[in-house]
Short mmCIF file of C-alpha atoms in Angstrom, two decimals:
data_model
loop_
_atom_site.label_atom_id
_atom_site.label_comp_id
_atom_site.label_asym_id
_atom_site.label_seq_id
_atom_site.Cartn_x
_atom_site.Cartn_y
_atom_site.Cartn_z
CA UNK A 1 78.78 -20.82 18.18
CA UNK A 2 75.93 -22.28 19.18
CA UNK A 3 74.59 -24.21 22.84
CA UNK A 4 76.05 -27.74 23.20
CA UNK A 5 73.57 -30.39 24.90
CA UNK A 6 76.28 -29.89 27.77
CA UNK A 7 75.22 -26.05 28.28
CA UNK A 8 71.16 -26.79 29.18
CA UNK A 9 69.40 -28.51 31.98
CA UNK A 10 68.26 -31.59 30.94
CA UNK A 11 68.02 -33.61 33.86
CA UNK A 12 65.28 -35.78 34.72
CA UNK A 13 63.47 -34.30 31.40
CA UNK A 14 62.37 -35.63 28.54
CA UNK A 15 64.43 -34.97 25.32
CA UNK A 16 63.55 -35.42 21.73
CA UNK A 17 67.28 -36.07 19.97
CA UNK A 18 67.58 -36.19 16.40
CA UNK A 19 69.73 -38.38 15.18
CA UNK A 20 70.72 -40.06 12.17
CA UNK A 21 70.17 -43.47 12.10
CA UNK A 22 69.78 -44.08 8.27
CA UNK A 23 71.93 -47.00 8.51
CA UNK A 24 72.28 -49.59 5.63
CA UNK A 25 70.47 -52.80 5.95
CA UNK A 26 70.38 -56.78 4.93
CA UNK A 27 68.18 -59.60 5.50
CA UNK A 28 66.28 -57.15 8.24
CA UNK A 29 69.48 -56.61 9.80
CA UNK A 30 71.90 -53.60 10.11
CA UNK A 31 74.95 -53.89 8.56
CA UNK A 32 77.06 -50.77 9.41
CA UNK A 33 76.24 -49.31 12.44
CA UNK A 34 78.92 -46.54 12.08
CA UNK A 35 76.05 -43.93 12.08
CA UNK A 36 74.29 -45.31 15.26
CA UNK A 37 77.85 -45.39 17.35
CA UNK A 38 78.27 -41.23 15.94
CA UNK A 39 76.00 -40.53 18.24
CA UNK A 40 76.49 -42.68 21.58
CA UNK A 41 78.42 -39.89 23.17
CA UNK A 42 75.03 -37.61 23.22
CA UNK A 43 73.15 -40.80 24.33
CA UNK A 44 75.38 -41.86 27.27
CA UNK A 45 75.69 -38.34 27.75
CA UNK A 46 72.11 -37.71 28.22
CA UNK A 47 71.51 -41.48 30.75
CA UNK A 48 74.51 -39.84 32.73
CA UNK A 49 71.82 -37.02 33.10
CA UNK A 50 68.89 -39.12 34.25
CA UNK A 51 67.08 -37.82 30.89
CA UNK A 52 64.32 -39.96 29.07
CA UNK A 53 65.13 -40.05 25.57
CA UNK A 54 63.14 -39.69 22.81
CA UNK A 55 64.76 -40.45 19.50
CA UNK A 56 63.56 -39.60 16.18
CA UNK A 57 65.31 -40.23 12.73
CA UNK A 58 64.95 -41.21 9.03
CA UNK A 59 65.86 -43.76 6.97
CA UNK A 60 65.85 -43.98 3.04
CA UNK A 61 63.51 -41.71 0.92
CA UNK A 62 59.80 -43.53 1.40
CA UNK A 63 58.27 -40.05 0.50
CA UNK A 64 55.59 -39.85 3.34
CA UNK A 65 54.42 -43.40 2.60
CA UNK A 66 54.94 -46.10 4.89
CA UNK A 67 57.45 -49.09 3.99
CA UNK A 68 58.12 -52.22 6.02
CA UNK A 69 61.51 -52.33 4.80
CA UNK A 70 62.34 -49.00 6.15
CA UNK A 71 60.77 -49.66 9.59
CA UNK A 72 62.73 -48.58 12.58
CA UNK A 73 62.92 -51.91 14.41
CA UNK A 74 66.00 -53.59 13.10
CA UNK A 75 67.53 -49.65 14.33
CA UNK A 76 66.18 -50.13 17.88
CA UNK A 77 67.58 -53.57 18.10
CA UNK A 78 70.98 -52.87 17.27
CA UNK A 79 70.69 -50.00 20.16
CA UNK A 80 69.73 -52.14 22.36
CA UNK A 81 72.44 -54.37 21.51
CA UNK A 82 75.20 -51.88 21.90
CA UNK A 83 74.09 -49.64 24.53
CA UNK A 84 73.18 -53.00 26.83
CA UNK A 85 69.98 -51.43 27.93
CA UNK A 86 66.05 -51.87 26.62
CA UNK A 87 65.04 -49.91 23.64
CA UNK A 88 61.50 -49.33 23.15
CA UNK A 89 60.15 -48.89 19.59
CA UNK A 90 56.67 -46.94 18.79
CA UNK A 91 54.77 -47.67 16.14
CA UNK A 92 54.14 -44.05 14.66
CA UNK A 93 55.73 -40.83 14.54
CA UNK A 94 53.66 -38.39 16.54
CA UNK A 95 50.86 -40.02 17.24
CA UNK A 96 48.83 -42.15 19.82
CA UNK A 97 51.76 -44.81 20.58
CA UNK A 98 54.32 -42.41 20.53
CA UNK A 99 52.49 -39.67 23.45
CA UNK A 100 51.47 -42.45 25.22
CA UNK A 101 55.00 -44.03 25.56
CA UNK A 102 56.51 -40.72 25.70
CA UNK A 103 54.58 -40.17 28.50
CA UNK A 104 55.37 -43.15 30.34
CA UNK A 105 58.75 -43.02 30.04
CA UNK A 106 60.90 -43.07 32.99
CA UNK A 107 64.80 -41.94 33.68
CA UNK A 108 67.26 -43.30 31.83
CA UNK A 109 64.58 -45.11 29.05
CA UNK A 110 64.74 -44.96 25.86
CA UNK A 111 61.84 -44.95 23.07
CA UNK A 112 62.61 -44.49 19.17
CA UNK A 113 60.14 -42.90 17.19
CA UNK A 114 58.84 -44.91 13.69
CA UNK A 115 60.30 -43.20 10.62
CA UNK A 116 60.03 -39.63 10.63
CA UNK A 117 59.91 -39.54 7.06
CA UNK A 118 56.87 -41.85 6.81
CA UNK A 119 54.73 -38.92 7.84
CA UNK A 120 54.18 -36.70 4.90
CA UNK A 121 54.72 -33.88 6.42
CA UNK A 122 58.36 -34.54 7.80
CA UNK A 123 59.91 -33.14 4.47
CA UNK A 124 57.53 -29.86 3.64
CA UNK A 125 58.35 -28.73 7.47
CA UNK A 126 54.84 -29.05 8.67
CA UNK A 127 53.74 -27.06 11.33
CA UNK A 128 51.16 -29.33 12.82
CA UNK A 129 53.81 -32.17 12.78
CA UNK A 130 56.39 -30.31 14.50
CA UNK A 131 54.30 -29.20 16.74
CA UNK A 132 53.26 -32.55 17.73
CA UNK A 133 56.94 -34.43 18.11
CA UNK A 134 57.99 -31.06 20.21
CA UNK A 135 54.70 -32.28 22.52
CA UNK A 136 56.43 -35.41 23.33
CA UNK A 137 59.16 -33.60 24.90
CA UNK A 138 60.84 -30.31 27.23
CA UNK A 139 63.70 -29.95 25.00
CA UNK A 140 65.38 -30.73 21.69
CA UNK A 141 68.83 -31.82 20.83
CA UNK A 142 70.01 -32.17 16.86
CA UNK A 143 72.89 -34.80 17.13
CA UNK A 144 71.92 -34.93 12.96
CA UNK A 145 74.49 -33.11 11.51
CA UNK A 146 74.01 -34.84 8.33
CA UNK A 147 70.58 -33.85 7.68
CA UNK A 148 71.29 -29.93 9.19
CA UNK A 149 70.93 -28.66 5.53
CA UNK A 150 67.32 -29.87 5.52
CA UNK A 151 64.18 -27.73 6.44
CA UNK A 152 62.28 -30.32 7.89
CA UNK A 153 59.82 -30.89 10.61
CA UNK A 154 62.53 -32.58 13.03
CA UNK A 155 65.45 -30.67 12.18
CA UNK A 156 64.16 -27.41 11.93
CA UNK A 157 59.83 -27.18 12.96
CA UNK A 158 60.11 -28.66 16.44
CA UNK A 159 63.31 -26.27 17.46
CA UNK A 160 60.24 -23.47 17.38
CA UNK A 161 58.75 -24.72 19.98
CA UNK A 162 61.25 -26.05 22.51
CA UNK A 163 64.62 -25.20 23.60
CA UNK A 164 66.91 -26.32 20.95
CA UNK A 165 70.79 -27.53 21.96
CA UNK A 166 73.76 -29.20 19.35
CA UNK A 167 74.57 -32.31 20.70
CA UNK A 168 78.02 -33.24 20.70
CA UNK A 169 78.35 -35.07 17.31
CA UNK A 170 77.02 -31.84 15.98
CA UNK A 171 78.71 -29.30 17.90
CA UNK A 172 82.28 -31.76 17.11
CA UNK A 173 81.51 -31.39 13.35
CA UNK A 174 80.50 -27.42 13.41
CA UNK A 175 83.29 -26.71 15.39
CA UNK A 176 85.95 -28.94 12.97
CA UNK A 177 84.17 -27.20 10.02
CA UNK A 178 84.31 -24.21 11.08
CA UNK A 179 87.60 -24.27 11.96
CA UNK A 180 88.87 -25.31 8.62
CA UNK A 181 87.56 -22.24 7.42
CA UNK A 182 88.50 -19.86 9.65
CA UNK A 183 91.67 -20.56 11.79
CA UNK A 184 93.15 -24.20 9.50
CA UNK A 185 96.94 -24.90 10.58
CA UNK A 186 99.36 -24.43 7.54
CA UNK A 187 99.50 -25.22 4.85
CA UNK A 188 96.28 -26.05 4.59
CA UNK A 189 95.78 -28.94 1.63
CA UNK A 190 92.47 -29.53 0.30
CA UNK A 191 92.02 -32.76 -1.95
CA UNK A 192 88.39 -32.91 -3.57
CA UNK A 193 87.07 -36.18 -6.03
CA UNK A 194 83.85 -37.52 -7.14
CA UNK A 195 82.39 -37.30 -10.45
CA UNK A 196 80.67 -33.85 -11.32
CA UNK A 197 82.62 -30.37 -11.07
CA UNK A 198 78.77 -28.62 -11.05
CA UNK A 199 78.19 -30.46 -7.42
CA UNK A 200 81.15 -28.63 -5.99
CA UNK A 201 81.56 -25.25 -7.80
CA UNK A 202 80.77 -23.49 -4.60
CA UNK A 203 82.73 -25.21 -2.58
CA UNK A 204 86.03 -25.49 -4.99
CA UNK A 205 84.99 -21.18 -5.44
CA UNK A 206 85.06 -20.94 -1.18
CA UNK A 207 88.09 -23.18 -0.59
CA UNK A 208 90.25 -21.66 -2.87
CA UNK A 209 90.43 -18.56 -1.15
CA UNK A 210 91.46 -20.42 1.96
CA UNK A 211 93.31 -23.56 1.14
CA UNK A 212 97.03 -23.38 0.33
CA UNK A 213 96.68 -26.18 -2.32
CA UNK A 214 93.96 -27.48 -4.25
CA UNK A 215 94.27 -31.19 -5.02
CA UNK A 216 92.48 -32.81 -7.75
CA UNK A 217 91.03 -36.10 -8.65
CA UNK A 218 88.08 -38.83 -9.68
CA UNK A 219 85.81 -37.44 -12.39
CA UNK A 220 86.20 -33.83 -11.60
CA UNK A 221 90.14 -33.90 -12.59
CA UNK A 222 89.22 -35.34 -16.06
CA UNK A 223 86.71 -32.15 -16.52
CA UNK A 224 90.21 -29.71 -15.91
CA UNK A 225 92.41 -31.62 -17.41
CA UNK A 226 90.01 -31.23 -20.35
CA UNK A 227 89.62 -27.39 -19.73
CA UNK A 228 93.62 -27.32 -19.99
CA UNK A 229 93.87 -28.98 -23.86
CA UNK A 230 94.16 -32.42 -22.99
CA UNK A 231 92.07 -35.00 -24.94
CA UNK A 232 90.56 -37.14 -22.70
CA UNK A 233 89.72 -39.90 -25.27
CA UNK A 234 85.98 -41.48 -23.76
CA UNK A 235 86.34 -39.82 -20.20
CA UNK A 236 83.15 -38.72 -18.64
CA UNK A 237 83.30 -35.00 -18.43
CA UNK A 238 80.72 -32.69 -16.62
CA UNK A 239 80.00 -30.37 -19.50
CA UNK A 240 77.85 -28.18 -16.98
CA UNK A 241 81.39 -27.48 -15.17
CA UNK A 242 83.56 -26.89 -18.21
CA UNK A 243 83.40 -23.13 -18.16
CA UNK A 244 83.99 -22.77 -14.52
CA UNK A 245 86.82 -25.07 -14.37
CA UNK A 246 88.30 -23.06 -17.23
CA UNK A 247 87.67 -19.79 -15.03
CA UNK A 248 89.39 -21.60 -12.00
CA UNK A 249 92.40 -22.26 -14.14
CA UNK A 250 93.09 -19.09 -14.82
CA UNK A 251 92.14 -17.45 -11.16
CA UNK A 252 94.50 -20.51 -9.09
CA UNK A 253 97.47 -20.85 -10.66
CA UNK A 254 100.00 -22.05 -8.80
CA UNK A 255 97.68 -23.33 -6.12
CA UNK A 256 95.22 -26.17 -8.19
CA UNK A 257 96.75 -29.07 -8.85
CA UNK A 258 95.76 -32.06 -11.29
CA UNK A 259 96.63 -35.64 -12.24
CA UNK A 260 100.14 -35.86 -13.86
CA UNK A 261 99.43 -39.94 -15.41
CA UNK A 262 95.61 -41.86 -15.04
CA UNK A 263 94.68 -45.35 -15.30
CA UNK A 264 92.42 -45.66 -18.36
CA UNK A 265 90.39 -48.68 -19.78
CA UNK A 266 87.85 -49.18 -22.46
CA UNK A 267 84.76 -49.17 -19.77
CA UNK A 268 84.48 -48.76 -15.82
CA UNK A 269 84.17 -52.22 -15.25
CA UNK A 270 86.83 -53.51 -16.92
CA UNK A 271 89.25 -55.74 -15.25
CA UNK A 272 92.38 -54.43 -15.85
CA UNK A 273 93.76 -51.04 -16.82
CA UNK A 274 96.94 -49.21 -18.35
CA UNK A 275 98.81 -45.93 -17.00
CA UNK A 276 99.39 -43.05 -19.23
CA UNK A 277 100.46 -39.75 -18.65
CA UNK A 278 97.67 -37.10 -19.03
CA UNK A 279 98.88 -36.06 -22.61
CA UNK A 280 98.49 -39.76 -23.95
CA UNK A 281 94.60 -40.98 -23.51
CA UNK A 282 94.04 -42.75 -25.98
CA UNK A 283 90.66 -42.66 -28.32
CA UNK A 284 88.57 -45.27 -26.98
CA UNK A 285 89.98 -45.48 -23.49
CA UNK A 286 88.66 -43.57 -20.30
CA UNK A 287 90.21 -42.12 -17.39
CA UNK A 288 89.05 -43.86 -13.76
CA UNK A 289 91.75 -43.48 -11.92
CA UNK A 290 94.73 -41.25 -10.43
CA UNK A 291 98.01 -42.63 -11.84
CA UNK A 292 101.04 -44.30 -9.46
CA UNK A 293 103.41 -40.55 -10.00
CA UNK A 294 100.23 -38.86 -9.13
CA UNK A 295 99.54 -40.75 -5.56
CA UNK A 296 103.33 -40.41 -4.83
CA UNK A 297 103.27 -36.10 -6.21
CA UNK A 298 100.01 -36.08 -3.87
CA UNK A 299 101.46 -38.12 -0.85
CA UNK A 300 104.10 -35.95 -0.35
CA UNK A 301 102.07 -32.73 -0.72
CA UNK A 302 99.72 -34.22 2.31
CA UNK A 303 101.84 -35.82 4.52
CA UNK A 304 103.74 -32.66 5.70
CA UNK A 305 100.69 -30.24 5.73
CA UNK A 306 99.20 -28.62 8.60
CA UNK A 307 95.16 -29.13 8.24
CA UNK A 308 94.19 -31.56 5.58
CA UNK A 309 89.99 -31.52 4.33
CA UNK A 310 89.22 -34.63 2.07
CA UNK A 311 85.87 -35.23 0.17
CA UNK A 312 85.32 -37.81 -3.03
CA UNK A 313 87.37 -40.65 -4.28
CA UNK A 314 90.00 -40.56 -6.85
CA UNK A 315 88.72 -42.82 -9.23
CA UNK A 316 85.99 -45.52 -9.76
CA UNK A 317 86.29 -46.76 -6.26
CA UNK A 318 83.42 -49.47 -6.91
CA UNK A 319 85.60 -51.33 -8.84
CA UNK A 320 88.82 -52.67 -7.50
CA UNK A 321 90.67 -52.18 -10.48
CA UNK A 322 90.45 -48.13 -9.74
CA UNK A 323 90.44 -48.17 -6.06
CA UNK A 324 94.08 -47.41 -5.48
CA UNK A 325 94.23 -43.83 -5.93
CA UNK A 326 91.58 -43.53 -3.40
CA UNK A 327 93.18 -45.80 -0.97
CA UNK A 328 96.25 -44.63 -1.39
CA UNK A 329 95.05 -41.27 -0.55
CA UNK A 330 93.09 -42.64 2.26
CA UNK A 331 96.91 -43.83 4.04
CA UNK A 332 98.85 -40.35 3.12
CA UNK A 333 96.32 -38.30 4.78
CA UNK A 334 96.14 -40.71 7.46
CA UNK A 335 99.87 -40.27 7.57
CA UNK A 336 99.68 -36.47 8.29
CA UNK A 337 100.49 -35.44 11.63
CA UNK A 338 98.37 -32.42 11.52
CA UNK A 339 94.74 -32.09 11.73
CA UNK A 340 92.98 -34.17 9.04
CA UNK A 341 88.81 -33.95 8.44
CA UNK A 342 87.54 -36.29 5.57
CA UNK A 343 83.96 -36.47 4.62
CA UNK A 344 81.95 -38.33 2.03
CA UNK A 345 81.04 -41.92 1.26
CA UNK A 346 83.55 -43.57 -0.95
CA UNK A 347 86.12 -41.59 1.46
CA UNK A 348 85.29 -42.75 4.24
CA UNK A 349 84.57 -46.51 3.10
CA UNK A 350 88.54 -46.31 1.52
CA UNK A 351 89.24 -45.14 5.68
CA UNK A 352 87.46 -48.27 7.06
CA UNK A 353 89.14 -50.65 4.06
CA UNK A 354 92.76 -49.59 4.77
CA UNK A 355 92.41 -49.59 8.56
CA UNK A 356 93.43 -45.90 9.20
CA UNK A 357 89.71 -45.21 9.87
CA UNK A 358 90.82 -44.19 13.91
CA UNK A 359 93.36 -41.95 12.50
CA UNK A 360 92.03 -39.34 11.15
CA UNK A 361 90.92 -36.10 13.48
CA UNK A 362 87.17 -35.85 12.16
CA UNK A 363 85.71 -37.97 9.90
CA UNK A 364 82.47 -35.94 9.30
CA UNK A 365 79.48 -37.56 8.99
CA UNK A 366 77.58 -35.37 6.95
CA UNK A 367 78.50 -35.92 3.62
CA UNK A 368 75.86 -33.09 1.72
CA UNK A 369 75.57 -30.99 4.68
CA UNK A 370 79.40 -30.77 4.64
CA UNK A 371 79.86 -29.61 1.35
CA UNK A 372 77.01 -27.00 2.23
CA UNK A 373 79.09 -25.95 5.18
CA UNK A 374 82.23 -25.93 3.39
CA UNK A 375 80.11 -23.49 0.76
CA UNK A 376 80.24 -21.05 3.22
CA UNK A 377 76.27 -21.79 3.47
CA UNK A 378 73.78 -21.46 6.38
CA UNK A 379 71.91 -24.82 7.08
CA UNK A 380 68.73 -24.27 8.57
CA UNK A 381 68.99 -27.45 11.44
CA UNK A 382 72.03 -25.30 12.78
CA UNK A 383 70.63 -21.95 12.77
CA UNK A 384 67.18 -22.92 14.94
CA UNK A 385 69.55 -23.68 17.69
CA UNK A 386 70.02 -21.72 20.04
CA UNK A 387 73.63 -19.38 20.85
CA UNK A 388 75.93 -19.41 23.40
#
């Protein structure tokens, strides 16, 4: 395992903490702030400590190019809001407004970086950069567990140069990762959606070997169900995935389950929809959702279980018409009494819709850098920090 923020000296010092703050925004305002409040234990954590912070994150994909509409500002404001406290916002990344605030920071202040990924070299891992943000600073915490399976300058370039701690957001999600894979109460139910069987090959190929069920759904249960026989009439099917989920057939019997009726409609934005049972799509119709008998098979499979992982919705969640499945899953597993981790967008938005957000064990914030995880992967922001 490696060093929690908890397990170095840092107080009085000066500590540059990645976070991720790559909120969504409106009208120069943030609108979910569910990222930001991820990481408040670290922050409080580190003011309990007398420690001048330093915080550096990313928002968007401006590809080393500055954008005014991916400034940090509207970021530092909400901070300020909820932590009750002054913020201070520099203009640049490493450069002559952030040393000299850096500098002139005193305990307990705060100062947040522009940006990181204005800088061109944030994304290529550039020495000189990271060398420059770890100047601002006597050690580095990675609270960023969502961008751990990126090489970059601040996740993985400035850890070379200063002693490099998990804060607690990321030491929370390696150890409730970890412990899925290695030691998960039983039975251990895994219940994966989304669109494309290709995104998740690795992870379906690691998981099966340690869940006790598989449960299907979204996209990715129309690609099996056609890989059993079943015409799918105008389903979208991940061709790139067809001969894998015809080889996971065969190798999981008994433990992969699929869809047993779908909600189909002539387009995904149609306003209403029929139920079938798998066998019966009709030509012209698509599946885009799980099916009523399904979310009751799947309910009671979940409910009773042990350790329950969830990533990717069970239908077309943007559309309210094929939401159910997903929210429907989104109350069973927050019926479970044992130890539930969900992860992903669409899953956790269906959390936060049906209230049951606060009931799940871990609801991980990294929703690529899980998956990686779950792969049975190394990611690179993880291993630059140091062991216990």
């Amino acid at each position: 395992m490696k060093k929690s923020v908890r397990e170095l000296q840092v107080r009085g010092k000066r500590v540059l903490l990645r976070v991720d703050f790559n909120v969504p925004m409106a009208d120069g305002d943030v609108t979910d702030d569910t990222r930001i409040r991820a990481s408040l234990p670290t922050i409080e954590y580190l003011l309990e400590q007398d420690a001048r912070i330093i915080l550096v994150s990313h928002r968007g994909r401006p590809k080393g190019k500055v954008l005014e509409a991916l400034r940090m500002d509207p970021v530092a404001r909400r901070l300020a809001d909820i932590l009750e406290r002054p913020v201070t916002k520099a203009s640049d990344v490493a450069g002559a407004s952030s040393k000299a605030l850096a500098a002139a920071l005193q305990p307990c202040e705060l100062l947040l970086l522009e940006n990181v990924r204005f800088h061109p070299g944030e994304e290529v891992n550039d020495e000189e950069l990271a060398r420059e943000m770890a100047s601002l600073a006597d050690v580095f915490v990675n609270d960023a567990f969502g961008t751990a399976h990126r090489a970059h300058a601040s996740t993985v370039g400035v850890a070379k140069h200063l002693p490099s701690v998990a804060g607690l957001l990321m030491s929370r999600e390696i150890e409730s990762l970890s412990r899925l894979l290695a030691e998960p109460a039983r039975p251990f139910i895994a219940v994966l959606g989304g669109i494309k069987v290709s995104d998740k090959i690795r992870v379906l190929q690691n998981l099966a070997g340690k869940a006790d069920m598989l449960l299907l759904g979204g996209g990715m249960a129309n690609t099996f169900l056609s890989a059993k026989g079943f015409s799918m009439g105008t389903s979208i099917i991940d061709n790139d995935g067809a001969t894998f989920a015809r080889e996971m057939l065969e190798k999981t019997r008994g433990c992969l389950h699929l869809p047993v009726d779908l909600l189909v409609a002539p387009s995904v934005w149609a306003g209403e929809s029929a139920r079938v049972p798998v066998d019966a799509v009709p030509p012209g119709l698509m599946a885009l959702d799980i099916g009523p008998r399904t979310v009751a098979a799947y309910r009671e499979t979940v409910v009773p279980a042990g350790t329950v992982f969830w990533n990717g919705p069970m239908g077309v969640f943007e559309n309210p018409v094929f939401a159910g499945g997903t929210r429907e899953m989104a109350k069973a597993i927050a019926s479970c009494k044992g130890v539930t981790v969900v992860g992903g967008g669409d899953s956790i938005a269906a959390l936060k819709e049906t209230g049951v957000y606060g009931e799940i064990t871990h609801v991980s914030t990294g929703g690529g850098a899980s998956l990686e995880f779950l792969e049975g992967r190394s990611l690179p922001g993880i291993e630059v920090l140091m062991d216990r």
